[in-house]
Structures are given as C-alpha cells and as structure tokens.
Coordinates of C-alpha atoms in Angstrom, one line a residue:
M10 CA 6.9 -20.4 -10.8
A11 CA 6.0 -16.9 -11.1
S12 CA 6.5 -15.4 -6.9
P13 CA 3.0 -14.4 -5.2
F14 CA 4.5 -10.6 -3.7
Y15 CA 5.6 -9.5 -7.5
T16 CA 2.2 -8.6 -9.4
D17 CA 2.0 -6.5 -13.0
E18 CA 2.6 -3.8 -11.2
H19 CA 5.6 -4.3 -9.7
E20 CA 7.3 -6.2 -13.2
A21 CA 6.3 -2.4 -15.2
F22 CA 8.6 -0.4 -12.3
R23 CA 11.1 -3.0 -12.6
T24 CA 11.7 -1.8 -15.8
Q25 CA 10.9 1.2 -16.1
V26 CA 14.2 1.3 -13.3
R27 CA 16.4 -1.6 -15.8
R28 CA 16.3 1.4 -18.6
F29 CA 17.5 3.9 -16.4
V30 CA 19.8 2.0 -15.1
E31 CA 21.3 0.7 -17.8
R32 CA 21.4 4.3 -19.5
E33 CA 21.9 6.3 -16.6
C34 CA 24.2 4.0 -14.6
V35 CA 26.0 1.2 -15.7
P36 CA 28.2 3.6 -18.8
N37 CA 29.2 6.1 -16.5
I38 CA 29.8 4.1 -12.7
D39 CA 33.8 4.1 -12.9
T40 CA 33.8 7.9 -13.5
W41 CA 32.0 8.3 -10.9
E42 CA 33.1 5.7 -7.9
A43 CA 37.1 7.8 -9.3
A44 CA 35.8 11.2 -8.8
G45 CA 34.1 9.7 -4.5
E46 CA 30.3 11.4 -5.7
L47 CA 27.7 11.4 -7.8
P48 CA 26.8 14.5 -10.4
R49 CA 24.1 16.3 -9.3
A50 CA 22.5 15.2 -12.9
L51 CA 21.7 12.1 -11.7
H52 CA 19.2 12.8 -8.8
E53 CA 17.1 14.3 -11.3
K54 CA 17.2 12.2 -13.8
A55 CA 16.3 9.2 -11.2
A56 CA 13.0 11.9 -9.7
D57 CA 12.2 11.8 -13.3
V58 CA 11.8 8.1 -14.0
G59 CA 9.9 8.2 -9.7
L60 CA 13.1 6.7 -8.2
L61 CA 13.1 9.2 -5.7
G62 CA 8.7 9.4 -5.4
I63 CA 8.6 6.1 -4.3
G64 CA 7.0 5.3 -0.5
F65 CA 6.6 9.3 -0.6
P66 CA 3.2 10.7 -0.1
E67 CA 1.5 12.0 -3.5
A68 CA 0.9 15.6 -2.6
Y69 CA 4.0 16.7 -2.4
G70 CA 6.1 14.8 -5.6
G71 CA 5.6 11.6 -4.5
I72 CA 4.4 7.5 -5.4
E73 CA 2.3 6.4 -2.8
V74 CA 2.7 2.3 -3.1
P75 CA 1.1 -0.2 -1.1
D76 CA 4.2 -2.3 0.4
L77 CA 8.1 -2.2 0.6
F78 CA 8.9 -4.8 -2.8
Y79 CA 8.8 -2.2 -5.1
L80 CA 11.8 -0.2 -2.5
V81 CA 12.9 -3.8 -2.5
I82 CA 12.4 -3.6 -7.0
A83 CA 14.4 -0.3 -6.7
V84 CA 17.4 -1.2 -4.7
E85 CA 18.1 -4.9 -6.7
E86 CA 17.5 -3.2 -10.1
L87 CA 21.0 -0.3 -9.1
A88 CA 22.9 -3.0 -7.7
R89 CA 23.2 -4.3 -11.4
T90 CA 26.3 -1.6 -10.8
G91 CA 27.7 -3.8 -8.4
S92 CA 28.3 -0.2 -6.5
G93 CA 26.6 -0.4 -2.9
G94 CA 28.1 3.4 -2.7
L95 CA 25.2 4.1 -5.8
I96 CA 22.4 2.1 -3.7
A97 CA 23.2 3.9 -0.6
S98 CA 24.2 8.3 -1.7
L99 CA 21.1 8.4 -4.8
L100 CA 19.5 7.9 -1.4
S101 CA 20.2 8.9 0.9
H102 CA 16.8 10.9 1.2
G103 CA 14.7 7.9 1.9
I104 CA 16.5 8.0 5.5
A105 CA 16.5 11.7 6.3
T106 CA 12.8 12.7 5.0
P107 CA 10.6 10.2 7.0
P108 CA 10.8 12.2 10.3
L109 CA 9.2 14.9 7.6
V110 CA 7.0 12.3 6.0
H111 CA 5.5 11.6 9.9
M112 CA 6.4 14.5 12.2
G113 CA 6.7 17.4 9.2
S114 CA 4.1 20.3 9.6
H115 CA 3.0 21.3 5.0
E116 CA 5.7 24.6 5.8
Q117 CA 8.2 21.8 6.3
K118 CA 6.8 18.9 4.0
E119 CA 6.8 22.0 1.0
K120 CA 10.6 23.7 1.3
F121 CA 12.0 20.3 1.9
M122 CA 10.9 17.4 0.5
R123 CA 9.2 18.9 -2.1
P124 CA 12.9 19.9 -3.8
V125 CA 14.7 16.7 -2.8
L126 CA 11.7 13.7 -4.8
A127 CA 12.5 16.1 -7.6
G128 CA 15.6 15.7 -7.6
Q129 CA 16.3 19.1 -7.3
K130 CA 18.1 18.8 -3.9
I131 CA 19.3 16.1 -1.6
A132 CA 19.0 14.9 1.8
A133 CA 21.3 13.9 4.1
L134 CA 20.1 12.0 8.3
A135 CA 22.8 13.1 10.2
I136 CA 22.6 11.0 13.2
T137 CA 25.4 9.3 14.6
E138 CA 28.7 10.7 16.1
P139 CA 32.2 10.4 16.6
G140 CA 32.3 9.7 20.2
G141 CA 29.2 7.0 19.2
G142 CA 27.2 4.9 16.5
S143 CA 23.6 4.1 17.6
D144 CA 23.6 5.5 21.4
V145 CA 20.9 7.4 19.9
A146 CA 20.0 8.1 23.4
N147 CA 23.8 9.3 24.5
L148 CA 24.4 11.3 21.7
R149 CA 26.1 15.1 22.2
T150 CA 25.3 17.4 20.1
K151 CA 23.3 20.5 21.8
A152 CA 21.0 22.8 20.2
V153 CA 20.0 25.3 22.8
R154 CA 16.8 27.0 22.5
D155 CA 17.7 31.0 22.3
G156 CA 14.3 33.4 21.3
D157 CA 13.2 31.7 17.5
H158 CA 16.9 30.2 17.1
Y159 CA 18.8 27.1 17.8
V160 CA 22.1 27.1 18.6
V161 CA 23.3 24.0 17.8
N162 CA 27.3 22.8 19.1
G163 CA 28.3 19.2 18.2
S164 CA 29.4 17.5 15.2
K165 CA 28.3 13.8 13.9
T166 CA 29.6 11.7 11.4
F167 CA 29.4 9.2 8.4
I168 CA 27.5 10.8 7.5
T169 CA 25.6 9.4 3.8
S170 CA 25.6 12.6 1.2
G171 CA 27.9 14.9 4.3
M172 CA 29.7 16.1 1.6
R173 CA 26.9 17.5 -1.1
A174 CA 23.4 18.0 1.9
D175 CA 21.8 21.1 0.9
Y176 CA 19.1 19.7 3.6
L177 CA 20.1 17.9 6.9
T178 CA 18.6 16.8 9.3
V179 CA 20.0 16.4 12.8
A180 CA 19.4 14.7 16.0
V181 CA 20.1 17.5 18.4
R182 CA 20.1 17.4 22.6
T183 CA 17.3 19.7 23.3
G184 CA 16.7 18.5 26.6
G185 CA 18.1 16.4 29.4
E186 CA 19.8 13.2 29.0
G187 CA 18.7 9.9 27.6
M188 CA 16.2 9.7 25.2
G189 CA 13.4 11.8 26.3
G190 CA 15.4 14.8 25.5
V191 CA 16.3 14.4 21.4
S192 CA 14.9 16.4 18.9
L193 CA 15.2 16.6 15.0
L194 CA 16.7 20.0 13.8
V195 CA 16.0 20.2 9.5
I196 CA 19.7 22.7 9.1
E197 CA 20.4 24.1 5.6
A198 CA 23.9 24.2 3.7
G199 CA 25.3 27.1 3.6
T200 CA 24.3 27.4 7.4
P201 CA 26.6 30.1 9.7
G202 CA 28.7 28.1 11.8
F203 CA 28.3 24.9 10.0
S204 CA 31.1 23.1 7.9
R205 CA 31.8 19.5 6.7
T206 CA 35.0 17.7 6.1
P207 CA 35.5 14.3 3.2
L208 CA 35.7 11.0 4.4
S209 CA 38.2 8.4 2.5
K210 CA 36.7 4.8 2.5
M211 CA 38.4 0.9 1.7
G212 CA 34.1 1.4 -0.4
W213 CA 31.0 2.4 -1.7
W214 CA 33.5 5.6 -3.2
C215 CA 30.7 7.4 -4.6
S216 CA 29.3 7.8 -1.7
D217 CA 30.1 11.2 -0.8
T218 CA 31.0 10.8 3.2
A219 CA 31.6 13.8 5.8
T220 CA 31.9 14.6 9.8
L221 CA 29.5 17.3 10.1
Y222 CA 30.3 20.8 12.7
F223 CA 28.9 23.1 14.1
E224 CA 30.3 25.6 15.8
D225 CA 26.5 28.3 17.6
C226 CA 25.0 27.3 14.2
R227 CA 21.8 29.3 14.3
V228 CA 18.9 27.2 12.7
P229 CA 14.9 28.2 12.6
V230 CA 12.9 26.9 15.6
A231 CA 10.8 26.8 12.7
N232 CA 12.8 23.5 11.2
R233 CA 12.2 21.9 14.2
I234 CA 10.8 18.5 12.8
G235 CA 7.6 17.6 15.2
P236 CA 7.5 18.7 19.3
E237 CA 10.8 18.9 20.9
N238 CA 12.2 16.6 22.9
A239 CA 10.0 14.0 20.5
G240 CA 12.8 13.1 18.2
F241 CA 14.0 9.0 20.0
M242 CA 10.7 7.7 18.7
A243 CA 11.2 9.4 15.1
I244 CA 15.0 7.9 14.2
M245 CA 14.1 4.3 16.1
M246 CA 10.8 4.5 13.1
N247 CA 13.5 5.8 11.0
F248 CA 16.4 2.6 11.3
N249 CA 14.0 0.0 10.5
S250 CA 13.0 1.1 7.6
E251 CA 17.1 1.7 6.9
R252 CA 17.7 -1.5 8.3
I253 CA 15.2 -3.7 5.6
M254 CA 17.1 -1.6 3.2
L255 CA 20.0 -2.7 4.0
A256 CA 19.3 -6.4 4.0
A257 CA 17.8 -5.9 0.7
Q258 CA 20.9 -4.3 -0.3
A259 CA 22.6 -7.1 0.9
W260 CA 21.0 -10.3 -1.0
A261 CA 21.1 -8.0 -4.6
S262 CA 25.2 -7.2 -4.1
A263 CA 25.1 -11.1 -3.2
Q264 CA 23.1 -11.9 -6.1
V265 CA 25.2 -10.0 -8.8
A266 CA 28.3 -11.7 -7.6
Y267 CA 27.0 -15.0 -7.4
E268 CA 25.8 -14.4 -11.6
D269 CA 28.9 -13.2 -12.3
A270 CA 30.7 -16.0 -10.9
L271 CA 28.3 -18.7 -12.3
A272 CA 29.3 -16.8 -16.2
W273 CA 32.3 -16.4 -15.2
T274 CA 32.7 -20.9 -14.7
R275 CA 30.1 -21.1 -17.8
E276 CA 33.0 -19.6 -20.1
R277 CA 36.4 -20.2 -17.9
Q278 CA 38.3 -23.3 -18.8
T279 CA 40.5 -25.5 -17.2
F280 CA 42.5 -28.0 -18.6
G281 CA 40.1 -28.5 -21.6
K282 CA 36.8 -28.0 -20.1
P283 CA 34.8 -25.6 -18.7
L284 CA 35.6 -23.8 -14.7
L285 CA 31.7 -25.4 -14.1
T286 CA 32.4 -29.1 -14.9
R287 CA 34.0 -29.0 -11.2
Q288 CA 32.6 -30.8 -8.5
V289 CA 33.9 -28.6 -5.8
I290 CA 32.5 -25.2 -7.7
R291 CA 29.3 -26.8 -8.6
H292 CA 28.7 -26.8 -4.6
K293 CA 30.1 -23.5 -3.7
L294 CA 27.7 -21.6 -6.0
L295 CA 25.0 -24.2 -5.3
D296 CA 26.1 -22.6 -0.9
M297 CA 26.0 -20.2 -2.1
K298 CA 22.2 -20.0 -4.1
M299 CA 20.3 -22.0 -1.3
R300 CA 21.7 -18.8 1.0
I301 CA 21.0 -16.2 -1.3
D302 CA 17.1 -17.9 -1.3
A303 CA 16.9 -17.9 2.0
V304 CA 17.6 -14.3 2.8
K305 CA 14.9 -13.6 0.1
A306 CA 12.2 -15.4 1.5
Q307 CA 13.2 -13.3 4.3
L308 CA 13.3 -10.4 2.8
D309 CA 9.7 -10.7 1.2
I310 CA 8.2 -12.9 3.7
L311 CA 9.2 -9.5 6.1
C312 CA 7.6 -6.6 3.7
W313 CA 4.6 -8.8 3.4
R314 CA 4.2 -8.2 7.4
I315 CA 5.1 -4.8 6.7
A316 CA 2.3 -4.4 4.2
Q317 CA 0.2 -5.8 7.2
K318 CA 0.6 -3.0 9.3
A319 CA 2.6 -6.0 11.8
L320 CA 6.2 -4.0 13.7
P321 CA 8.3 -7.4 13.4
V322 CA 11.1 -5.5 15.2
A323 CA 13.5 -8.2 16.0
D324 CA 12.9 -10.4 12.8
V325 CA 14.1 -7.2 11.1
C326 CA 17.3 -7.2 12.9
L327 CA 17.8 -11.2 12.3
L328 CA 17.3 -10.4 8.7
K329 CA 19.4 -8.1 8.7
N330 CA 22.1 -9.3 10.0
L331 CA 21.0 -13.3 7.7
A332 CA 21.7 -11.0 4.9
T333 CA 25.0 -9.7 5.3
S334 CA 26.6 -12.2 6.3
T335 CA 25.3 -14.2 3.2
L336 CA 27.2 -11.3 1.4
E337 CA 30.2 -11.8 3.3
T338 CA 30.5 -15.3 2.1
V339 CA 29.3 -14.9 -1.1
A340 CA 31.4 -12.1 -2.0
G341 CA 34.0 -13.7 -0.8
E342 CA 33.5 -17.3 -2.8
A343 CA 33.2 -14.8 -5.7
V344 CA 36.3 -13.5 -5.6
Q345 CA 37.8 -16.9 -5.5
I346 CA 36.2 -19.0 -7.8
L347 CA 36.7 -15.8 -10.5
G348 CA 40.5 -15.8 -9.1
G349 CA 42.8 -13.1 -10.0
A350 CA 40.0 -11.9 -12.9
G351 CA 38.0 -11.1 -9.0
Y352 CA 40.5 -9.3 -7.7
L353 CA 41.3 -6.6 -10.5
R354 CA 39.6 -3.3 -9.6
G355 CA 36.7 -3.0 -12.5
A356 CA 35.6 -6.6 -11.5
R357 CA 31.9 -6.1 -10.5
V358 CA 32.6 -8.7 -7.5
E359 CA 36.1 -6.9 -6.0
R360 CA 33.6 -3.7 -5.5
I361 CA 31.2 -5.9 -4.1
F362 CA 34.0 -7.8 -2.0
R363 CA 35.5 -4.4 0.0
E364 CA 31.7 -3.4 0.3
T365 CA 30.4 -6.2 2.7
K366 CA 32.0 -4.5 5.6
V367 CA 30.0 -1.8 5.4
L368 CA 26.0 -2.9 5.0
S369 CA 27.0 -5.2 8.9
I370 CA 28.0 -1.5 10.0
G371 CA 24.9 0.3 9.4
G372 CA 22.0 1.0 10.9
G373 CA 23.4 -1.1 13.4
A374 CA 26.0 -2.9 14.1
S375 CA 25.5 -7.0 13.7
E376 CA 26.2 -7.3 17.7
V377 CA 24.0 -4.5 18.1
M378 CA 21.3 -5.9 16.0
K379 CA 21.9 -9.4 18.5
D380 CA 21.1 -7.0 21.5
L381 CA 18.0 -5.0 20.4
A382 CA 16.3 -8.9 18.7
A383 CA 16.6 -10.6 22.2
K384 CA 14.9 -7.6 24.1
Q385 CA 12.6 -7.2 21.9
L386 CA 12.0 -11.3 22.2
G387 CA 11.6 -10.7 26.1
W388 CA 15.3 -12.3 26.6

C-alpha cells in the first residue's frame, strides 16, 4: 500500500538521488572510508543532482520544498552505502547554514550560503566544546568586540567536516553568562589564529571530524549572524531539525541492516535448508521489522506535523531516542544473523554496527533528550 505522505514528486526525487548514490557513492565508499574524508568534488556532483539545495531558498541556489520528506528520502538513499559518515559529512551544511537562512543578511547569504549549496565550498557547525556537549547556554569560547572585529578565543570539538570546512558557523560568548550572551559568527578557513586537528573515531570514518582552536582570531563583525547575543534561539531551532534528521538516519540505517540480514537468511544454508526456515531467525527478523516500522510511522507523522507548522519538540526528542535505540538493536541482531560474515570489514552491517552509538550521542545524548522532552511536557 502506498504511503499517503509520499507523492510522485517525492518518488521522482528518490530516483534521482538513488542514481547518484549508485553511480558516485557505492563504488567508492570503501576508498573514502579508508581515506578518512570525502573528496571535495563529490559536493559539486551532489549539488548537480539537487541534493545539497533541498530545503534552502531558491534565491540563493536552493530548492524550496513543502516538507521534510525530501530530506528523509535523501538520507534513506544515501544510507544504502551503509556509511553514516557519508550522510553526516556530505550534508553538514544542513546544520551549518540554517542560521543564515533565518537570521543572515542578503550579503551573508550570497557570500557564505550560495557557494555551499553549489558544492563549491563546505560548511560546518561548531557548537560543542571540550568541556560541554549540549549545554549551549554555558559555552566558553569568547568573542570580544574590538572595533569592526571580534577577537575570538576558545575551542570546539567533535566538529563534523571540521577539517575540510571553508566556513564554520561558530557559537561564541559575546555577552554575559547564560543563554542571553551567545552569538553566532561565520569564521572562515585561513583566518589567522584558527587551527584544527583531526579526531580518530569508532565509526563515521569518511566524515572528517576535528577539534578547532581559536587564538586571538580577528573575525569581522560583518560575519555575525543576526543581532549580538541572539544566537541561542537559532541554535535551539537548529537542534530540532538536526534531531529529526538523525532519527531518519537511524531508521534508514536500521532498514539497510534488516534488508541485508533478510537477504542473507534466504541464501545461507544450514543443515540443508535456508536459514530463513528456522523459526528463531524468522522471529528475530520480525522483531526487527516491527521496531523499524514503528519508527518510520512516527517519523512520517512528525514530518507531516512540521509541514503543518507544528513544533513538536518533545516528540522529536522521543523519536530520536526510539530510532537510535532501534538501530542499536537491529544492527546487533543483523551482525548476529550474518555470523562471521557480519563481523568482517566490507559488510554493511559491520560498518552500521560500529556507527550506532554516534547517533544516540550526537545532537544531544539520549539522557538529554529525555530530560528535554519531560520539560517540554511540563514535568
């Protein structure tokens, strides 16, 4: 039965993205994983098929769409590579540039957003600091006004696309303590005093991740996004869209792991019969499908509600937790079903299994999501 949420236009976009993934990504993903980064040329190719512009203003090279289902489709198709790092790094502009959309000037959008949507430049978001994760209100990186510049000192860590990014949307403290003293600055690669070092990770290998250092970096006031000390709300709004996309990635990765496990049970013979004929295996697969379908149902309804201008913050937090915990269960069962074949490098389920934890941590750990949801519900 066809979904009531997906139209012919959605499916045409899916076909376009799938061709891109099959042609450009699948044959190369192992090479990119070993290299620890994506080639810059991939961003231009992704832009050419409309992948980077989805959801951004047409006036600056984007493709305006009526709902989040287009982004869910993009994530779903990219997940077919079995690499969450591909999704995170290729689409890092999806969390770096929305503050420009909502609060940036025309000049900033032309300078910083247009080349990113064209795949000519790479953008990253820099919020997390070594001393704190989701506690944005207490960030310590400081920006002190000095004429027509800010002098920035501090550091950020766990920054996706942090090594390759040309433009970084950086949260800084320009005022007093708490949420009212936070601003957003675009800091450009090559700024004197700005340096970065790579981080090695359990998963997301092809997503370059970095710690950033700012030592007396002079950043033009013209690079401030929106009014001074007004960055906190933009960050919070950004988190909502990031979390629903992380949930979509968790669901899509779980679906891939399930499909690989199902295909294996049809091919694998044990004692003269396909593995799928074993009741215990069928029950495992059905449990996996049950969890995956529950996540997708909630994901779709929340995407629809957001298209109706709702802001279901608590439900998005709970969905992220449901999706990531489902992925952990499904990926673990998929490796178990494939046995030794699932433990070998090169198997999609092996890579997915290694990458499960990052989704339950990124964008706010599961414990943070529960606390935020409870507060939103008035508990």
